[in-house]
XYZ file of N, CA and C in Angstrom:
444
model
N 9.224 -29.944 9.748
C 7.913 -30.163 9.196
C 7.210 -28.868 8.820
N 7.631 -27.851 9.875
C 6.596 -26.981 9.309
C 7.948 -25.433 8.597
N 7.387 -24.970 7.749
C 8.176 -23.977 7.221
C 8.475 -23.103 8.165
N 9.365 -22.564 8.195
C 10.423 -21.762 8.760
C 9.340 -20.246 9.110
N 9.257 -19.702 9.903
C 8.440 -17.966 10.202
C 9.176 -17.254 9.834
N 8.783 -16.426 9.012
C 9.118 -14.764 8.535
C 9.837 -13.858 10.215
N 10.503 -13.788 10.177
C 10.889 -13.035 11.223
C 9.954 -11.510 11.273
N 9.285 -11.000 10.220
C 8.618 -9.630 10.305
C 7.270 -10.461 9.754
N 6.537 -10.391 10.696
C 4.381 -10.720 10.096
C 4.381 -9.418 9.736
N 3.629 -9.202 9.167
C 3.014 -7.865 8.727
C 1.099 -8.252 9.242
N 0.773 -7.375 10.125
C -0.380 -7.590 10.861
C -1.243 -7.131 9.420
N -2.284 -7.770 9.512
C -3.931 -7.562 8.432
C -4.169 -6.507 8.969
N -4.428 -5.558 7.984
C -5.304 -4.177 8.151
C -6.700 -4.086 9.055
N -6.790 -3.249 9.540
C -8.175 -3.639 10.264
C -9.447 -3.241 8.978
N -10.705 -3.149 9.197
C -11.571 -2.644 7.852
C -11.680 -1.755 7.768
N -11.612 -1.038 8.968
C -11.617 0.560 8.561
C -10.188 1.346 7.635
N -9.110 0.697 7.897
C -8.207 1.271 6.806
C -8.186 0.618 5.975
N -8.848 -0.612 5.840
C -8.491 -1.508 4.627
C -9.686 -0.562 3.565
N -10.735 -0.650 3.959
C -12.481 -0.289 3.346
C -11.612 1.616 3.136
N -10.967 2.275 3.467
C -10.585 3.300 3.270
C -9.372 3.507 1.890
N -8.634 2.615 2.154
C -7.511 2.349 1.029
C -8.202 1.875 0.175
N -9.444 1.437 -0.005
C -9.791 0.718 -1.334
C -10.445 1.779 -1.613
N -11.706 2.568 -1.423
C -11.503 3.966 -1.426
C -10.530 4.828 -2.401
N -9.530 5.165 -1.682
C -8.536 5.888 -2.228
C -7.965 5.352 -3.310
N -7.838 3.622 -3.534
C -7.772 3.332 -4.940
C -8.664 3.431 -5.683
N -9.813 3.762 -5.508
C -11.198 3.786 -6.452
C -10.804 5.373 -7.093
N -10.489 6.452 -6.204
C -10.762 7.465 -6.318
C -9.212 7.979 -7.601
N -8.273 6.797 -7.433
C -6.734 7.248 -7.926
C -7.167 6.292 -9.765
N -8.219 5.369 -9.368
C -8.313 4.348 -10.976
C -9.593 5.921 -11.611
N -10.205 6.566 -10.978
C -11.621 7.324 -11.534
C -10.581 8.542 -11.823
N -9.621 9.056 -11.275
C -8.352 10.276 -12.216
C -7.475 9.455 -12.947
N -7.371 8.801 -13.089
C -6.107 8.035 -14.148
C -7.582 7.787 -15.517
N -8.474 7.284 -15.342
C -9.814 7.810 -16.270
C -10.138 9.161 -16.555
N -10.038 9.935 -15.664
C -10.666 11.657 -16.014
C -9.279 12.105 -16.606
N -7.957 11.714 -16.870
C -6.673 12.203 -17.045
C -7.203 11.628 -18.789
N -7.433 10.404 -18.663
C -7.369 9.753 -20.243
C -8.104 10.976 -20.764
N -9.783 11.184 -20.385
C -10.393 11.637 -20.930
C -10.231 12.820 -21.311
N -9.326 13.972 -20.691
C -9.080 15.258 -20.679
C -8.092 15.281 -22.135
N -7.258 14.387 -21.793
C -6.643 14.200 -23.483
C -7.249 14.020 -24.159
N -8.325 13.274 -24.869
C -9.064 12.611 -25.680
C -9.626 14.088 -26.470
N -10.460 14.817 -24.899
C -10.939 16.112 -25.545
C -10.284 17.030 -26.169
N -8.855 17.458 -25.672
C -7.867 18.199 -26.244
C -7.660 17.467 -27.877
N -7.328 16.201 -27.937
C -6.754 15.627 -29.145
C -8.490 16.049 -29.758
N -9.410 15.737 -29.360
C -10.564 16.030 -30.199
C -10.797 17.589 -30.948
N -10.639 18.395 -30.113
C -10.361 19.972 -30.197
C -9.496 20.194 -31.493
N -8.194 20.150 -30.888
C -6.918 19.491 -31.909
C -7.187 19.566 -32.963
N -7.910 18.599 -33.448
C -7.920 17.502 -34.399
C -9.100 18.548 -35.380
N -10.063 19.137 -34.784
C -11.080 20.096 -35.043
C -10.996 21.274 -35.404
N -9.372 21.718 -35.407
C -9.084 23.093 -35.681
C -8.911 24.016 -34.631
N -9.265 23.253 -33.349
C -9.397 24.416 -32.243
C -8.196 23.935 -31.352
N -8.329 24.964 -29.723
C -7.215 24.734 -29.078
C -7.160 23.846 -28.058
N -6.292 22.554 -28.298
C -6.651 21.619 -27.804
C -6.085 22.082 -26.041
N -5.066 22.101 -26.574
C -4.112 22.524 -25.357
C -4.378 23.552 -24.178
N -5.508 24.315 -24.376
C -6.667 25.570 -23.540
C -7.362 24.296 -22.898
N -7.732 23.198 -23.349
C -8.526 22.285 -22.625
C -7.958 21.442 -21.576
N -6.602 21.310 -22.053
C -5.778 20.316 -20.977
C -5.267 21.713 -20.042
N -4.850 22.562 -20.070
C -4.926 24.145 -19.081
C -5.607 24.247 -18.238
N -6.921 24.483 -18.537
C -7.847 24.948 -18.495
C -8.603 24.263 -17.530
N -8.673 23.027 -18.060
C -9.395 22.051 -16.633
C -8.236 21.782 -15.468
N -7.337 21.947 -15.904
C -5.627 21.224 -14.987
C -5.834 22.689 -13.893
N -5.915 23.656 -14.362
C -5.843 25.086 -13.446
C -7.320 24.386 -12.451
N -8.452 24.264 -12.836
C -9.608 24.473 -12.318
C -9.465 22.972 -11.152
N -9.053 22.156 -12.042
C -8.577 21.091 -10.669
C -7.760 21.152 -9.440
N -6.551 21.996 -9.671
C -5.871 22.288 -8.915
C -6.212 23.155 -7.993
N -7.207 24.295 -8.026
C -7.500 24.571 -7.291
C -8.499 24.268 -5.640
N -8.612 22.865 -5.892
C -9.891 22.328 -5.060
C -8.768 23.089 -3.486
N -9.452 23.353 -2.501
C -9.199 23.852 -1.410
C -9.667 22.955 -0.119
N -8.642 22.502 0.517
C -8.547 21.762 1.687
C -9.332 21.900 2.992
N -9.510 23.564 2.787
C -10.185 24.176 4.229
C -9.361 24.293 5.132
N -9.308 23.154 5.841
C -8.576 23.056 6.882
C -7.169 22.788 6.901
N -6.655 22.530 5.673
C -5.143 22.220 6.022
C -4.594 21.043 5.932
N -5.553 20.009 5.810
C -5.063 18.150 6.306
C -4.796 17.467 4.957
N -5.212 18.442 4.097
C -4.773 17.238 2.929
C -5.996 17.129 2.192
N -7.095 16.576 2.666
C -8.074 15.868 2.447
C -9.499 16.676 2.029
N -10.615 16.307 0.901
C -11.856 17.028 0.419
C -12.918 16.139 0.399
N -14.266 16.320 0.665
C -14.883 15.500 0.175
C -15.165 15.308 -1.497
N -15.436 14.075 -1.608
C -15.289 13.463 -3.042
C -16.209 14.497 -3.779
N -16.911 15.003 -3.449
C -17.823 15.793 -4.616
C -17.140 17.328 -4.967
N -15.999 17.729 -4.113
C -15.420 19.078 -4.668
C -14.109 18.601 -5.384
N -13.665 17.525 -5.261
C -12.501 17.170 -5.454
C -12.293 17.236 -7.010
N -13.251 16.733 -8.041
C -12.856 16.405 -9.508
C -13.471 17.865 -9.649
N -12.524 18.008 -11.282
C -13.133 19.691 -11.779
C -14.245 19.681 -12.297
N -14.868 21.165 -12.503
C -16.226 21.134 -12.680
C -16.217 20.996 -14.221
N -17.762 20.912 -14.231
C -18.387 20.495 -16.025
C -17.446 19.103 -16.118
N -17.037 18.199 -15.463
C -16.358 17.015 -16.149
C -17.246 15.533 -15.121
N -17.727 14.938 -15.802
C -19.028 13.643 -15.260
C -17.259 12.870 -15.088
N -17.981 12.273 -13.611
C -16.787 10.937 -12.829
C -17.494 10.140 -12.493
N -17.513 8.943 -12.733
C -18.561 7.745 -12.028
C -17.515 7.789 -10.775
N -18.447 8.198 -9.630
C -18.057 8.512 -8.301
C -17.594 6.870 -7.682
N -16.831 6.375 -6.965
C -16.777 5.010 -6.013
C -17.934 5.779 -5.247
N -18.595 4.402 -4.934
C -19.753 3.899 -3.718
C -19.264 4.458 -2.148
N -18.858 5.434 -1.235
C -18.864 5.947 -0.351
C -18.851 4.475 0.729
N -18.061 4.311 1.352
C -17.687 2.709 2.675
C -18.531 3.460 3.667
N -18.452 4.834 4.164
C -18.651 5.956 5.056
C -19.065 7.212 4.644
N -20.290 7.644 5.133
C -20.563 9.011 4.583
C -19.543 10.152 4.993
N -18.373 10.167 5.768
C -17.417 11.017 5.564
C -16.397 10.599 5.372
N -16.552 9.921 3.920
C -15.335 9.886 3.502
C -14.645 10.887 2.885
N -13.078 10.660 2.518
C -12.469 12.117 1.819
C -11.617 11.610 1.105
N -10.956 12.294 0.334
C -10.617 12.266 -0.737
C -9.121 12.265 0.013
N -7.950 11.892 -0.106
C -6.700 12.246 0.462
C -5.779 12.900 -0.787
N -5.454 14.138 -0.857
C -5.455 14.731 -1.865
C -3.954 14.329 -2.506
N -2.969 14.274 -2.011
C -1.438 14.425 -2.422
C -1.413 12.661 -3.204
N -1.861 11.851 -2.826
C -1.892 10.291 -3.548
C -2.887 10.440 -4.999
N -4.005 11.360 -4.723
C -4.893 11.871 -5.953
C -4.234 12.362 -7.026
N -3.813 13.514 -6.464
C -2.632 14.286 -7.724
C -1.420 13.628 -8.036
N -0.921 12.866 -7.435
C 0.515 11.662 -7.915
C -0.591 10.890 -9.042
N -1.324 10.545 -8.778
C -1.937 9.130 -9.636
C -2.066 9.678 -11.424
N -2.992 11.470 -11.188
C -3.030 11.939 -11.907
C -1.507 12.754 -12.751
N -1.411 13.164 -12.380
C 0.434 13.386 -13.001
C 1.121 11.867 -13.728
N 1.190 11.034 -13.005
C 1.658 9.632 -13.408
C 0.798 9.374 -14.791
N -0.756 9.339 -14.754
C -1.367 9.102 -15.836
C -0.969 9.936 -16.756
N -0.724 11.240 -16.662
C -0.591 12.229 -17.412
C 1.034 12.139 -18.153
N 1.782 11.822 -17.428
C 3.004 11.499 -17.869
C 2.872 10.317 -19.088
N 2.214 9.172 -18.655
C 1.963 7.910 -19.499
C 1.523 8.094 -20.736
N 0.157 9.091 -20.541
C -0.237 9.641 -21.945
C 0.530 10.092 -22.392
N 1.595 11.952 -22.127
C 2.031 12.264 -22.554
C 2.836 11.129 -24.027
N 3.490 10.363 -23.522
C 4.767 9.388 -24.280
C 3.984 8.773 -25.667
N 2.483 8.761 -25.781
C 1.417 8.167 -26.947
C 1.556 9.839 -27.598
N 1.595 11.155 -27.060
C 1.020 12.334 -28.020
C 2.116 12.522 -28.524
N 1.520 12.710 -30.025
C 2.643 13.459 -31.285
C 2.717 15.142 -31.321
N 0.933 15.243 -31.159
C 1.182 16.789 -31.191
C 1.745 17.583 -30.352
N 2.853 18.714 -30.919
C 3.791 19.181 -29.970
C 3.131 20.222 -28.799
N 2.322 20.859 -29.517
C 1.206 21.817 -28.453
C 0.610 20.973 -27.308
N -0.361 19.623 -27.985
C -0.871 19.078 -26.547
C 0.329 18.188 -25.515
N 1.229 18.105 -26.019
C 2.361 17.392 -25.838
C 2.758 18.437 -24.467
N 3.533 19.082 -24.745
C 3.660 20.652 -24.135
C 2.726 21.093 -22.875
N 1.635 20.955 -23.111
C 0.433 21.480 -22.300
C 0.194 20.308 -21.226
N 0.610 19.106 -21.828
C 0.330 18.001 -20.753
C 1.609 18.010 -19.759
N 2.718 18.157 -20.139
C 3.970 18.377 -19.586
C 3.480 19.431 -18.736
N 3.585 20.706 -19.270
C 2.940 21.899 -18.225
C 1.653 21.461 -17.198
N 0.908 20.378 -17.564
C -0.290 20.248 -16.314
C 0.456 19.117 -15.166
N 1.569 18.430 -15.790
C 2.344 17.677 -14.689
C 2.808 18.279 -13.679
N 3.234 19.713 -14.402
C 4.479 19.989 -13.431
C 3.340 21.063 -12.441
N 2.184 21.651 -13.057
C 1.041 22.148 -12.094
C 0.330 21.356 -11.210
N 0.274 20.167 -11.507
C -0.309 19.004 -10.331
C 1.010 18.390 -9.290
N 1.811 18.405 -9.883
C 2.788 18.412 -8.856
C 3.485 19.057 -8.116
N 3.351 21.059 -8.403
C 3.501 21.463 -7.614
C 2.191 21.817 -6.657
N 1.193 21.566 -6.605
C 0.529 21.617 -6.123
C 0.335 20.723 -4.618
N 0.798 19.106 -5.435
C 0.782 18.229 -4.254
C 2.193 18.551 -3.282
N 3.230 19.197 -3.500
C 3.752 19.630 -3.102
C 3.327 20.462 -2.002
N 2.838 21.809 -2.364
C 2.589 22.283 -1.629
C 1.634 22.055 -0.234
N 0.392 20.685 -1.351
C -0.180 20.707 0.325
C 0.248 19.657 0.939
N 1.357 18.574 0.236
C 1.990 17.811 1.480
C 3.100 18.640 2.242
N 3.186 19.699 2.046
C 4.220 20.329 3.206
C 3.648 21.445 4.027
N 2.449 21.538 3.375
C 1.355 22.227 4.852
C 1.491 21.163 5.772
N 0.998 19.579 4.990
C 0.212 18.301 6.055
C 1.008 18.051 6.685
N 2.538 18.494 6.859
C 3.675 17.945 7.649
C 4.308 18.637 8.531
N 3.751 18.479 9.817
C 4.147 19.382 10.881
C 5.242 18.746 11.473
């Protein structure tokens, strides 16, 4: 009568990691947006006579640099995106929340890859390739600080 049990339940999240992971997806959908937009400006540049590809650089260097402090991975949301660039921030679950940085920079690389495959021009083409492989060595590096 009654269906057969899963030999593995998978227990419900409690809210504090659940209200945290949604979070961290807010923060991975608001860079897969700031990734679109960073192209848009380059192709705008581009398209204008100027150098598009200094723009996808240029902000990709200034992002990468956000600094951990301590070592764990993690920033609060307001140092995390690069400067001069507007992010409609997610709504904060907890006033210390953080940013978990190495899932941030995957999301962004991934977007960046996706775009890449839409650009014709070989310069911004190039420059987006080069900001992949700078956001990913980056998350690199600080997931092998975070791993003791």
């Amino acid at each position: 009568m009654f269906p057969p049990q899963t030999r593995f339940v998978s227990t419900p999240p409690t809210p504090l990691l659940a209200s945290n992971s949604d979070f961290q997806l807010q923060i991975q959908l608001a860079v897969c947006d700031l990734t679109r937009r960073i192209a848009d400006a380059a192709a705008a540049a581009s398209a204008q006579g100027g150098d598009g590809a200094a723009v996808i650089t240029r902000t990709v260097d200034a992002w990468v640099r956000v600094d951990d402090r301590d070592g764990d991975g993690r920033v609060p949301i307001t140092s995390f995106f690069p400067p001069l660039w507007s992010v409609a921030l997610p709504r904060l679950t907890r006033p210390n929340d953080l940013v978990d940085l190495v899932p941030a920079f995957a999301a962004a690389a991934w977007s960046f890859i996706v775009i890449a495959r839409t650009i014709r021009d070989r310069s911004l083409n190039q420059a987006i390739h080069e900001a992949i492989d700078t956001i990913l060595s980056r998350a690199e590096t600080i997931a092998a600080s975070t791993c003791h």
